[in-house]
């Protein structure tokens, strides 16, 4: 066999030379397809509301406009590992019950009084509330209020599909049977107490389904009086699973942070690409060499290992989520503050 046919010959056998690709495979720093981007509420809101006249929630199963990373159009992902979308439920509508191995988070952006039912319990949704749908739990959404509701959906769809571990099924009924009173999970597991026989570490996802903004805001407002600001993040808290001290969702970290008025943060980078949703206030975030001005309702994405820096005009509150729990478990998570 002649040497000059080497590459052709190995290719026919589904073999390839590592030396041609090694530097792209094992990179000295993270190599990401995620691009920084911002979706302004003034644009997204109207188009999401318009989708209400295109299709019903029932027909669509989930009526959502996906937030696609501009560098990965058509792939239904906002970062390499995460999916995000804006879901609309109009008064009187129902998004029928189904379950899947992908975990979901909801962050309420607009409207008041629609609901999500998770695993036999209904949760009324209000602006700023954070709600989880753990893997393989039945969930349906409905709106018995008088106004449209829009929330941000965050799911680990790209990650789960990367592992080819997607399973899904429909209940075949629009709404699941309710087995517990509204607010039961929060009362039972989210009040600084646990049932006396509760076995720790039994729940991978938090047994608390809903983290109301009222409580989150109260915590931030109380803590801000201590005037101890992190130089990069202001005052940043993570949503926690009270049963194991870990993140509320095993595959997605979720955070709420308060940035004081006239904050000029220090630069920071981490390996978890992060999606931010502006809850209150206004400011700007520089991501590598780009500056994104934001205000209430805007959503922006910070790529893995990109350098971010927050600046505010007024006191601001940001919700965010990332794939940090998975990176932490695998020993991959890295972060760096430039203070
Ligand atoms: O509400 O169950 O944005 O299954 C994407 C897939 C929402 C949901 C999404 C879903 C859902």
Short mmCIF file of C-alpha atoms and ligand atoms in Angstrom, two decimals, residues 62 64 83 85 87 98 100 106 139 141 153 155 157, ligand 1:
data_model
loop_
_atom_site.label_atom_id
_atom_site.label_comp_id
_atom_site.label_asym_id
_atom_site.label_seq_id
_atom_site.Cartn_x
_atom_site.Cartn_y
_atom_site.Cartn_z
CA UNK A 62 -46.85 24.75 24.24
CA UNK A 64 -43.59 29.40 22.81
CA UNK A 83 -32.86 26.18 25.74
CA UNK A 85 -38.27 30.51 25.18
CA UNK A 87 -44.44 31.11 26.59
CA UNK A 98 -47.38 16.07 29.61
CA UNK A 100 -40.53 14.60 29.83
CA UNK A 106 -40.43 29.16 34.55
CA UNK A 139 -47.25 19.44 34.22
CA UNK A 141 -50.48 25.26 32.44
CA UNK A 153 -39.00 28.96 29.96
CA UNK A 155 -34.94 23.92 29.85
CA UNK A 157 -33.16 20.27 26.25
O1 LIG B 1 -43.96 23.96 29.23
O2 LIG B 1 -43.58 21.84 29.08
O3 LIG B 1 -40.64 26.07 26.24
O4 LIG B 1 -42.16 20.93 27.14
C1 LIG B 1 -40.46 23.78 25.72
C2 LIG B 1 -40.85 22.48 25.95
C3 LIG B 1 -41.97 24.53 27.41
C4 LIG B 1 -43.37 22.99 28.73
C5 LIG B 1 -41.02 24.79 26.46
C6 LIG B 1 -41.80 22.20 26.92
C7 LIG B 1 -42.35 23.24 27.67
#
